[in-house]
C-alpha cells in the first residue's frame, strides 16, 4: 500500500426526511487497501456505499477518486464495481456468461472477453466450472462467481455490501480468508460493508466504525481492540469492562483477556474480589461473569468505581464454577482511557 489516498470522502451528509443517515463523514482510503465500514443497522454504512456507487447523491460534502470528482461522474463511467449480498447472478446463464456480462455490455472484443473471463475464474478457483449453470453451484461457489464478475472489469475500487451474509458460518469463515487472499493477489482496493465485527477484524487493513451517521473511530483491527477511542467502540468490538473512576470522571476500558482469575496481584497491580455468577465455554476460551464484592475494603473497587459485574476471559475450559469465590487481577497498563 502507498500512503497517498485513492479515495477521499470529505464532510459527506445525507438525510431522508427527518432521518439523518450520514452527518459530516470524512474518510480516506489508500490504494490497494482492504477497508471495512463497520457498524450496527442504521449507522449509515450502506448509504455511504450507495453514494460511492452512484446510487445515492449526498446532500453535502465531496468524494474524489484518484483526484477526480466522483459525484460528478455518471454511474456507468465510474471505475467502480459493486457486489451485492444477494450476488444478483443471472440464473438462466452459465458461469462464463455471468462473468462476461459486463464486458459484453461494453462491447469488448470476443478474444479479450474470453481471456479476461478465464483469468477471473482461475483467480477465484473456478477453473472447469465455466459451463455450469449458477443454479448448480453451492453458495460458496456462487459467491466466487459474483466476485469474478465484479473483478473482471478491473475496477479501481470494488465495493462489497455484506458479501458473506448469505453463507453459513463454516463457508463464511473460509471465504473471509479467500477474500483477503484474492484482494492481495489482484491488487484492487476493496471497501466492504458489514455489521459483523469478526468479519471486519479478520479481513480489513483498517476499519471505520460508524454510529448514527458519524465516524466513531478509524484504525487497524489491532488498534480498535487494544486502543478503542470511545465507549461505543470498546463495547462494539469484542467485550470489555467499563470502569468510571470517581475522582475525575474518566472512563476506563479493560478487556476480559487482560484480566486473571485466582491470582495474587503483582506489584502495582489491581485487585478485586467477587463471586462467579456464570461461566460460558466458547471452544478455546471461557468467559466468567463475576459479581464484584463492593463491601470489601478494596482500593481498586473504591478508586475505579467498579461495575457490578466483570467478565474475565481464560484460555480453554476452566475449573471455576458458579458460586466460586475468586480474585480478579490486572495491571494498570491494560486500562485504556476512552470517551463517553
mmCIF file of C-alpha atoms in Angstrom:
data_model
loop_
_atom_site.group_PDB
_atom_site.id
_atom_site.type_symbol
_atom_site.label_atom_id
_atom_site.label_comp_id
_atom_site.label_asym_id
_atom_site.label_seq_id
_atom_site.Cartn_x
_atom_site.Cartn_y
_atom_site.Cartn_z
ATOM 1 C CA UNK A 1 0.000 0.000 0.000
ATOM 2 C CA UNK A 2 1.010 3.589 -0.618
ATOM 3 C CA UNK A 3 0.268 6.454 1.740
ATOM 4 C CA UNK A 4 -1.497 8.626 -0.860
ATOM 5 C CA UNK A 5 -5.303 8.378 -0.597
ATOM 6 C CA UNK A 6 -7.039 6.835 -3.594
ATOM 7 C CA UNK A 7 -10.477 7.725 -2.240
ATOM 8 C CA UNK A 8 -11.202 10.870 -0.256
ATOM 9 C CA UNK A 9 -14.603 11.319 1.412
ATOM 10 C CA UNK A 10 -14.918 14.770 2.977
ATOM 11 C CA UNK A 11 -17.837 16.064 5.037
ATOM 12 C CA UNK A 12 -20.454 13.854 3.386
ATOM 13 C CA UNK A 13 -24.011 14.177 4.714
ATOM 14 C CA UNK A 14 -27.266 12.562 3.608
ATOM 15 C CA UNK A 15 -30.761 12.785 5.077
ATOM 16 C CA UNK A 16 -34.026 11.058 4.237
ATOM 17 C CA UNK A 17 -36.801 13.288 5.503
ATOM 18 C CA UNK A 18 -36.250 13.722 9.238
ATOM 19 C CA UNK A 19 -33.715 10.871 9.378
ATOM 20 C CA UNK A 20 -30.027 11.771 9.111
ATOM 21 C CA UNK A 21 -28.202 8.796 7.627
ATOM 22 C CA UNK A 22 -24.795 10.483 7.326
ATOM 23 C CA UNK A 23 -23.618 13.582 9.159
ATOM 24 C CA UNK A 24 -20.299 15.052 8.005
ATOM 25 C CA UNK A 25 -18.483 11.777 7.354
ATOM 26 C CA UNK A 26 -14.812 12.063 6.323
ATOM 27 C CA UNK A 27 -12.727 9.004 5.391
ATOM 28 C CA UNK A 28 -9.552 8.474 3.333
ATOM 29 C CA UNK A 29 -8.818 5.083 1.719
ATOM 30 C CA UNK A 30 -5.396 4.369 0.223
ATOM 31 C CA UNK A 31 -4.761 2.338 -2.912
ATOM 32 C CA UNK A 32 -4.751 -1.471 -2.603
ATOM 33 C CA UNK A 33 -6.251 -1.253 0.885
ATOM 34 C CA UNK A 34 -8.882 -3.616 2.243
ATOM 35 C CA UNK A 35 -11.113 -1.162 4.092
ATOM 36 C CA UNK A 36 -14.222 -2.008 6.131
ATOM 37 C CA UNK A 37 -17.241 0.098 7.061
ATOM 38 C CA UNK A 38 -18.485 -1.463 10.286
ATOM 39 C CA UNK A 39 -21.459 -0.638 12.445
ATOM 40 C CA UNK A 40 -24.935 -1.680 13.571
ATOM 41 C CA UNK A 41 -28.007 -1.454 11.366
ATOM 42 C CA UNK A 42 -28.944 2.148 10.635
ATOM 43 C CA UNK A 43 -25.471 3.576 11.230
ATOM 44 C CA UNK A 44 -25.146 4.880 7.625
ATOM 45 C CA UNK A 45 -22.633 2.434 6.178
ATOM 46 C CA UNK A 46 -24.855 1.196 3.326
ATOM 47 C CA UNK A 47 -25.914 4.747 2.461
ATOM 48 C CA UNK A 48 -22.253 5.705 2.139
ATOM 49 C CA UNK A 49 -21.590 2.693 -0.085
ATOM 50 C CA UNK A 50 -24.520 3.646 -2.327
ATOM 51 C CA UNK A 51 -23.140 7.182 -2.661
ATOM 52 C CA UNK A 52 -19.795 5.771 -3.792
ATOM 53 C CA UNK A 53 -21.576 3.526 -6.305
ATOM 54 C CA UNK A 54 -23.683 6.414 -7.641
ATOM 55 C CA UNK A 55 -26.989 5.023 -6.390
ATOM 56 C CA UNK A 56 -27.450 7.956 -4.000
ATOM 57 C CA UNK A 57 -26.368 11.607 -4.109
ATOM 58 C CA UNK A 58 -25.034 13.308 -0.973
ATOM 59 C CA UNK A 59 -26.709 16.428 0.371
ATOM 60 C CA UNK A 60 -23.310 17.916 1.202
ATOM 61 C CA UNK A 61 -19.628 17.054 1.016
ATOM 62 C CA UNK A 62 -17.221 15.833 -1.657
ATOM 63 C CA UNK A 63 -15.936 12.471 -2.852
ATOM 64 C CA UNK A 64 -12.854 12.188 -5.059
ATOM 65 C CA UNK A 65 -11.271 9.106 -6.610
ATOM 66 C CA UNK A 66 -7.650 9.496 -7.683
ATOM 67 C CA UNK A 67 -8.224 13.252 -7.567
ATOM 68 C CA UNK A 68 -11.337 13.216 -9.807
ATOM 69 C CA UNK A 69 -14.770 14.327 -8.624
ATOM 70 C CA UNK A 70 -16.618 11.038 -8.222
ATOM 71 C CA UNK A 71 -20.020 12.620 -7.598
ATOM 72 C CA UNK A 72 -19.899 14.367 -10.985
ATOM 73 C CA UNK A 73 -19.196 11.115 -12.851
ATOM 74 C CA UNK A 74 -22.097 9.207 -14.439
ATOM 75 C CA UNK A 75 -22.595 5.824 -12.798
ATOM 76 C CA UNK A 76 -21.578 3.871 -15.903
ATOM 77 C CA UNK A 77 -18.284 5.781 -16.148
ATOM 78 C CA UNK A 78 -17.165 5.281 -12.569
ATOM 79 C CA UNK A 79 -14.199 2.860 -12.298
ATOM 80 C CA UNK A 80 -16.111 1.114 -9.520
ATOM 81 C CA UNK A 81 -17.959 -2.173 -9.221
ATOM 82 C CA UNK A 82 -20.495 -3.156 -6.574
ATOM 83 C CA UNK A 83 -21.028 -6.703 -5.344
ATOM 84 C CA UNK A 84 -24.352 -7.243 -3.577
ATOM 85 C CA UNK A 85 -25.102 -9.616 -0.704
ATOM 86 C CA UNK A 86 -27.617 -11.469 -2.883
ATOM 87 C CA UNK A 87 -24.915 -11.983 -5.581
ATOM 88 C CA UNK A 88 -27.532 -10.905 -8.223
ATOM 89 C CA UNK A 89 -26.474 -13.612 -10.686
ATOM 90 C CA UNK A 90 -28.494 -14.499 -13.796
ATOM 91 C CA UNK A 91 -29.937 -17.994 -13.183
ATOM 92 C CA UNK A 92 -30.554 -18.644 -16.890
ATOM 93 C CA UNK A 93 -26.877 -18.074 -17.795
ATOM 94 C CA UNK A 94 -23.900 -20.304 -17.126
ATOM 95 C CA UNK A 95 -20.899 -19.208 -15.072
ATOM 96 C CA UNK A 96 -18.853 -17.871 -18.020
ATOM 97 C CA UNK A 97 -21.726 -15.786 -19.364
ATOM 98 C CA UNK A 98 -22.469 -14.353 -15.924
ATOM 99 C CA UNK A 99 -18.854 -13.261 -15.555
ATOM 100 C CA UNK A 100 -18.679 -11.943 -19.127
ATOM 101 C CA UNK A 101 -21.894 -9.929 -18.932
ATOM 102 C CA UNK A 102 -20.339 -6.570 -18.061
ATOM 103 C CA UNK A 103 -17.628 -6.869 -20.688
ATOM 104 C CA UNK A 104 -20.202 -7.770 -23.341
ATOM 105 C CA UNK A 105 -22.233 -4.683 -22.425
ATOM 106 C CA UNK A 106 -19.072 -2.654 -23.068
ATOM 107 C CA UNK A 107 -18.778 -4.379 -26.483
ATOM 108 C CA UNK A 108 -15.269 -5.640 -25.793
ATOM 109 C CA UNK A 109 -13.646 -7.882 -28.440
ATOM 110 C CA UNK A 110 -14.590 -11.546 -28.061
ATOM 111 C CA UNK A 111 -10.976 -12.692 -27.642
ATOM 112 C CA UNK A 112 -10.416 -10.158 -24.869
ATOM 113 C CA UNK A 113 -13.614 -11.243 -23.117
ATOM 114 C CA UNK A 114 -12.626 -14.896 -23.332
ATOM 115 C CA UNK A 115 -9.163 -14.227 -21.878
ATOM 116 C CA UNK A 116 -10.350 -11.990 -19.070
ATOM 117 C CA UNK A 117 -13.171 -14.346 -18.054
ATOM 118 C CA UNK A 118 -10.756 -17.297 -17.946
ATOM 119 C CA UNK A 119 -8.315 -15.255 -15.880
ATOM 120 C CA UNK A 120 -11.038 -14.180 -13.432
ATOM 121 C CA UNK A 121 -12.348 -17.736 -12.982
ATOM 122 C CA UNK A 122 -8.826 -19.010 -12.365
ATOM 123 C CA UNK A 123 -8.236 -16.287 -9.776
ATOM 124 C CA UNK A 124 -11.316 -17.278 -7.763
ATOM 125 C CA UNK A 125 -10.660 -21.007 -8.115
ATOM 126 C CA UNK A 126 -13.483 -21.923 -10.512
ATOM 127 C CA UNK A 127 -11.469 -23.496 -13.336
ATOM 128 C CA UNK A 128 -13.529 -26.069 -15.209
ATOM 129 C CA UNK A 129 -16.886 -24.761 -13.983
ATOM 130 C CA UNK A 130 -17.441 -22.118 -16.642
ATOM 131 C CA UNK A 131 -20.151 -24.071 -18.481
ATOM 132 C CA UNK A 132 -22.205 -24.863 -15.401
ATOM 133 C CA UNK A 133 -25.391 -23.008 -14.620
ATOM 134 C CA UNK A 134 -25.166 -20.987 -11.440
ATOM 135 C CA UNK A 135 -28.187 -22.881 -10.070
ATOM 136 C CA UNK A 136 -25.979 -25.983 -9.958
ATOM 137 C CA UNK A 137 -23.388 -24.352 -7.709
ATOM 138 C CA UNK A 138 -23.046 -24.212 -3.941
ATOM 139 C CA UNK A 139 -23.466 -20.944 -2.043
ATOM 140 C CA UNK A 140 -19.704 -20.517 -1.754
ATOM 141 C CA UNK A 141 -19.214 -21.131 -5.479
ATOM 142 C CA UNK A 142 -21.919 -18.606 -6.387
ATOM 143 C CA UNK A 143 -20.195 -16.085 -4.178
ATOM 144 C CA UNK A 144 -16.997 -16.650 -6.161
ATOM 145 C CA UNK A 145 -18.847 -16.189 -9.457
ATOM 146 C CA UNK A 146 -20.179 -12.850 -8.216
ATOM 147 C CA UNK A 147 -16.675 -11.851 -7.157
ATOM 148 C CA UNK A 148 -15.221 -12.882 -10.531
ATOM 149 C CA UNK A 149 -17.886 -10.845 -12.340
ATOM 150 C CA UNK A 150 -17.065 -7.825 -10.180
ATOM 151 C CA UNK A 151 -13.303 -8.133 -10.715
ATOM 152 C CA UNK A 152 -13.303 -8.955 -14.439
ATOM 153 C CA UNK A 153 -13.876 -5.288 -15.340
ATOM 154 C CA UNK A 154 -10.722 -4.387 -13.374
ATOM 155 C CA UNK A 155 -12.234 -1.564 -11.315
ATOM 156 C CA UNK A 156 -10.093 0.851 -9.302
ATOM 157 C CA UNK A 157 -12.474 0.289 -6.409
ATOM 158 C CA UNK A 158 -14.561 -2.781 -5.538
ATOM 159 C CA UNK A 159 -17.484 -2.257 -3.171
ATOM 160 C CA UNK A 160 -18.862 -5.269 -1.295
ATOM 161 C CA UNK A 161 -22.203 -4.997 0.528
ATOM 162 C CA UNK A 162 -22.390 -7.698 3.244
ATOM 163 C CA UNK A 163 -20.699 -10.089 0.768
ATOM 164 C CA UNK A 164 -20.707 -13.132 3.060
ATOM 165 C CA UNK A 165 -24.036 -12.630 4.809
ATOM 166 C CA UNK A 166 -25.853 -15.301 2.768
ATOM 167 C CA UNK A 167 -23.322 -18.044 3.588
ATOM 168 C CA UNK A 168 -23.343 -20.422 6.529
ATOM 169 C CA UNK A 169 -20.752 -19.969 9.281
ATOM 170 C CA UNK A 170 -18.198 -22.531 8.067
ATOM 171 C CA UNK A 171 -18.195 -21.344 4.461
ATOM 172 C CA UNK A 172 -18.204 -17.723 5.634
ATOM 173 C CA UNK A 173 -15.023 -18.307 7.648
ATOM 174 C CA UNK A 174 -13.330 -19.901 4.632
ATOM 175 C CA UNK A 175 -14.399 -17.069 2.332
ATOM 176 C CA UNK A 176 -13.057 -14.441 4.729
ATOM 177 C CA UNK A 177 -9.620 -15.927 4.178
ATOM 178 C CA UNK A 178 -10.232 -16.244 0.428
ATOM 179 C CA UNK A 179 -11.400 -12.658 0.025
ATOM 180 C CA UNK A 180 -8.291 -11.333 1.750
ATOM 181 C CA UNK A 181 -6.058 -13.579 -0.366
ATOM 182 C CA UNK A 182 -7.778 -12.514 -3.584
ATOM 183 C CA UNK A 183 -7.572 -8.850 -2.673
ATOM 184 C CA UNK A 184 -3.827 -9.185 -2.135
ATOM 185 C CA UNK A 185 -3.367 -11.025 -5.425
ATOM 186 C CA UNK A 186 -5.447 -8.809 -7.724
ATOM 187 C CA UNK A 187 -4.338 -5.519 -6.177
ATOM 188 C CA UNK A 188 -7.790 -3.901 -6.225
ATOM 189 C CA UNK A 189 -8.908 -1.575 -3.432
ATOM 190 C CA UNK A 190 -11.772 -3.233 -1.531
ATOM 191 C CA UNK A 191 -14.375 -1.467 0.601
ATOM 192 C CA UNK A 192 -16.618 -3.902 2.440
ATOM 193 C CA UNK A 193 -19.773 -3.050 4.406
ATOM 194 C CA UNK A 194 -20.538 -5.363 7.308
ATOM 195 C CA UNK A 195 -22.180 -5.421 10.732
ATOM 196 C CA UNK A 196 -20.089 -8.473 11.687
ATOM 197 C CA UNK A 197 -17.130 -7.467 13.881
ATOM 198 C CA UNK A 198 -15.328 -10.776 13.392
ATOM 199 C CA UNK A 199 -15.640 -10.470 9.616
ATOM 200 C CA UNK A 200 -14.209 -6.949 9.571
ATOM 201 C CA UNK A 201 -11.435 -7.747 12.051
ATOM 202 C CA UNK A 202 -10.294 -10.838 10.126
ATOM 203 C CA UNK A 203 -10.145 -9.225 6.665
ATOM 204 C CA UNK A 204 -9.613 -5.467 6.806
ATOM 205 C CA UNK A 205 -6.389 -3.488 6.918
ATOM 206 C CA UNK A 206 -8.330 -0.636 8.520
ATOM 207 C CA UNK A 207 -11.876 -0.229 9.783
ATOM 208 C CA UNK A 208 -14.173 2.787 10.117
ATOM 209 C CA UNK A 209 -16.659 2.213 12.943
ATOM 210 C CA UNK A 210 -19.880 4.147 12.276
ATOM 211 C CA UNK A 211 -22.670 5.019 14.671
ATOM 212 C CA UNK A 212 -25.766 7.122 13.956
ATOM 213 C CA UNK A 213 -24.234 8.615 10.820
ATOM 214 C CA UNK A 214 -20.939 9.572 12.485
ATOM 215 C CA UNK A 215 -17.476 8.025 12.351
ATOM 216 C CA UNK A 216 -16.551 6.932 15.868
ATOM 217 C CA UNK A 217 -13.019 5.758 15.022
ATOM 218 C CA UNK A 218 -10.838 4.722 12.082
ATOM 219 C CA UNK A 219 -7.991 2.356 12.907
ATOM 220 C CA UNK A 220 -6.438 -1.038 12.273
ATOM 221 C CA UNK A 221 -8.205 -4.049 13.817
ATOM 222 C CA UNK A 222 -5.446 -4.306 16.421
ATOM 223 C CA UNK A 223 -5.757 -0.651 17.440
ATOM 224 C CA UNK A 224 -9.551 -0.814 17.613
ATOM 225 C CA UNK A 225 -9.284 -3.733 20.014
ATOM 226 C CA UNK A 226 -6.334 -2.521 22.093
ATOM 227 C CA UNK A 227 -6.962 1.245 21.974
ATOM 228 C CA UNK A 228 -10.676 1.999 21.443
ATOM 229 C CA UNK A 229 -11.377 5.731 21.406
ATOM 230 C CA UNK A 230 -14.952 5.675 22.715
ATOM 231 C CA UNK A 231 -17.189 3.578 24.912
ATOM 232 C CA UNK A 232 -19.238 2.570 21.873
ATOM 233 C CA UNK A 233 -16.167 1.203 20.045
ATOM 234 C CA UNK A 234 -14.901 -0.575 23.159
ATOM 235 C CA UNK A 235 -18.236 -2.344 23.644
ATOM 236 C CA UNK A 236 -18.940 -2.952 19.939
ATOM 237 C CA UNK A 237 -15.553 -4.539 19.182
ATOM 238 C CA UNK A 238 -15.466 -7.665 21.314
ATOM 239 C CA UNK A 239 -16.326 -7.393 25.018
ATOM 240 C CA UNK A 240 -14.952 -5.083 27.661
ATOM 241 C CA UNK A 241 -15.287 -3.991 31.271
ATOM 242 C CA UNK A 242 -16.007 -0.290 31.821
ATOM 243 C CA UNK A 243 -14.783 1.500 34.952
ATOM 244 C CA UNK A 244 -15.827 5.012 35.957
ATOM 245 C CA UNK A 245 -13.227 6.354 38.401
ATOM 246 C CA UNK A 246 -14.907 8.601 40.938
ATOM 247 C CA UNK A 247 -12.038 11.085 41.162
ATOM 248 C CA UNK A 248 -12.011 12.632 37.688
ATOM 249 C CA UNK A 249 -14.993 11.370 35.702
ATOM 250 C CA UNK A 250 -12.880 9.461 33.173
ATOM 251 C CA UNK A 251 -13.918 6.177 31.614
ATOM 252 C CA UNK A 252 -11.559 3.217 31.515
ATOM 253 C CA UNK A 253 -11.873 0.080 29.395
ATOM 254 C CA UNK A 254 -10.237 -3.224 30.346
ATOM 255 C CA UNK A 255 -10.612 -6.205 28.044
ATOM 256 C CA UNK A 256 -11.575 -9.556 29.646
ATOM 257 C CA UNK A 257 -8.469 -11.046 28.011
ATOM 258 C CA UNK A 258 -6.250 -8.728 30.100
ATOM 259 C CA UNK A 259 -7.599 -9.992 33.431
ATOM 260 C CA UNK A 260 -6.668 -13.016 35.528
ATOM 261 C CA UNK A 261 -8.664 -15.119 37.989
ATOM 262 C CA UNK A 262 -7.479 -16.609 41.283
ATOM 263 C CA UNK A 263 -4.117 -14.829 41.164
ATOM 264 C CA UNK A 264 -2.323 -12.600 43.642
ATOM 265 C CA UNK A 265 -1.947 -9.024 42.439
ATOM 266 C CA UNK A 266 1.576 -8.310 41.219
ATOM 267 C CA UNK A 267 3.404 -5.196 42.351
ATOM 268 C CA UNK A 268 1.280 -2.196 41.399
ATOM 269 C CA UNK A 269 -1.476 -4.404 40.034
ATOM 270 C CA UNK A 270 -5.217 -4.081 40.540
ATOM 271 C CA UNK A 271 -7.131 -6.487 42.748
ATOM 272 C CA UNK A 272 -10.857 -7.117 43.152
ATOM 273 C CA UNK A 273 -12.781 -9.939 44.786
ATOM 274 C CA UNK A 274 -16.088 -11.430 43.806
ATOM 275 C CA UNK A 275 -18.317 -14.448 43.255
ATOM 276 C CA UNK A 276 -18.603 -16.280 39.959
ATOM 277 C CA UNK A 277 -22.139 -15.998 38.608
ATOM 278 C CA UNK A 278 -21.765 -17.828 35.280
ATOM 279 C CA UNK A 279 -19.154 -19.489 33.042
ATOM 280 C CA UNK A 280 -19.544 -19.778 29.260
ATOM 281 C CA UNK A 281 -17.276 -22.007 27.199
ATOM 282 C CA UNK A 282 -16.691 -20.946 23.580
ATOM 283 C CA UNK A 283 -14.393 -23.743 22.395
ATOM 284 C CA UNK A 284 -10.934 -22.451 23.281
ATOM 285 C CA UNK A 285 -11.914 -19.558 25.538
ATOM 286 C CA UNK A 286 -14.108 -19.381 28.636
ATOM 287 C CA UNK A 287 -15.861 -16.205 29.796
ATOM 288 C CA UNK A 288 -16.512 -15.986 33.532
ATOM 289 C CA UNK A 289 -19.020 -13.395 34.775
ATOM 290 C CA UNK A 290 -18.181 -12.306 38.321
ATOM 291 C CA UNK A 291 -20.339 -10.340 40.767
ATOM 292 C CA UNK A 292 -17.892 -7.855 42.297
ATOM 293 C CA UNK A 293 -17.703 -7.607 46.077
ATOM 294 C CA UNK A 294 -18.077 -3.884 46.782
ATOM 295 C CA UNK A 295 -18.301 -4.325 50.558
ATOM 296 C CA UNK A 296 -14.677 -5.356 50.879
ATOM 297 C CA UNK A 297 -12.079 -2.737 51.824
ATOM 298 C CA UNK A 298 -10.538 -2.804 48.382
ATOM 299 C CA UNK A 299 -8.711 0.167 46.894
ATOM 300 C CA UNK A 300 -9.346 -0.862 43.302
ATOM 301 C CA UNK A 301 -13.102 -1.143 43.817
ATOM 302 C CA UNK A 302 -13.220 2.216 45.558
ATOM 303 C CA UNK A 303 -10.897 4.189 43.270
ATOM 304 C CA UNK A 304 -12.097 2.758 39.958
ATOM 305 C CA UNK A 305 -15.809 2.733 40.612
ATOM 306 C CA UNK A 306 -16.056 -0.937 39.665
ATOM 307 C CA UNK A 307 -19.120 -2.177 37.774
ATOM 308 C CA UNK A 308 -21.496 -4.629 39.427
ATOM 309 C CA UNK A 309 -20.192 -7.465 37.250
ATOM 310 C CA UNK A 310 -16.914 -8.121 35.441
ATOM 311 C CA UNK A 311 -16.236 -10.561 32.610
ATOM 312 C CA UNK A 312 -12.881 -12.358 32.552
ATOM 313 C CA UNK A 313 -11.665 -14.455 29.606
ATOM 314 C CA UNK A 314 -9.483 -17.500 30.204
ATOM 315 C CA UNK A 315 -7.835 -19.845 27.712
ATOM 316 C CA UNK A 316 -9.577 -23.191 27.333
ATOM 317 C CA UNK A 317 -12.072 -24.592 29.810
ATOM 318 C CA UNK A 318 -11.866 -23.571 33.459
ATOM 319 C CA UNK A 319 -12.393 -25.413 36.722
ATOM 320 C CA UNK A 320 -14.086 -22.351 38.195
ATOM 321 C CA UNK A 321 -17.821 -22.823 38.601
ATOM 322 C CA UNK A 322 -20.751 -20.610 39.658
ATOM 323 C CA UNK A 323 -20.565 -19.776 43.368
ATOM 324 C CA UNK A 324 -16.759 -19.837 43.420
ATOM 325 C CA UNK A 325 -15.114 -17.023 45.411
ATOM 326 C CA UNK A 326 -12.298 -15.546 43.337
ATOM 327 C CA UNK A 327 -9.888 -12.687 42.877
ATOM 328 C CA UNK A 328 -9.670 -10.604 39.710
ATOM 329 C CA UNK A 329 -6.298 -9.066 38.922
ATOM 330 C CA UNK A 330 -4.863 -6.974 36.104
ATOM 331 C CA UNK A 331 -2.131 -4.425 35.504
ATOM 332 C CA UNK A 332 -2.987 -0.709 35.172
ATOM 333 C CA UNK A 333 -1.221 -0.708 31.781
ATOM 334 C CA UNK A 334 -4.175 -2.758 30.500
ATOM 335 C CA UNK A 335 -6.554 0.122 31.193
ATOM 336 C CA UNK A 336 -7.433 2.321 28.196
ATOM 337 C CA UNK A 337 -8.938 5.745 28.721
ATOM 338 C CA UNK A 338 -11.958 6.254 26.462
ATOM 339 C CA UNK A 339 -14.556 8.920 25.698
ATOM 340 C CA UNK A 340 -18.131 8.522 26.880
#
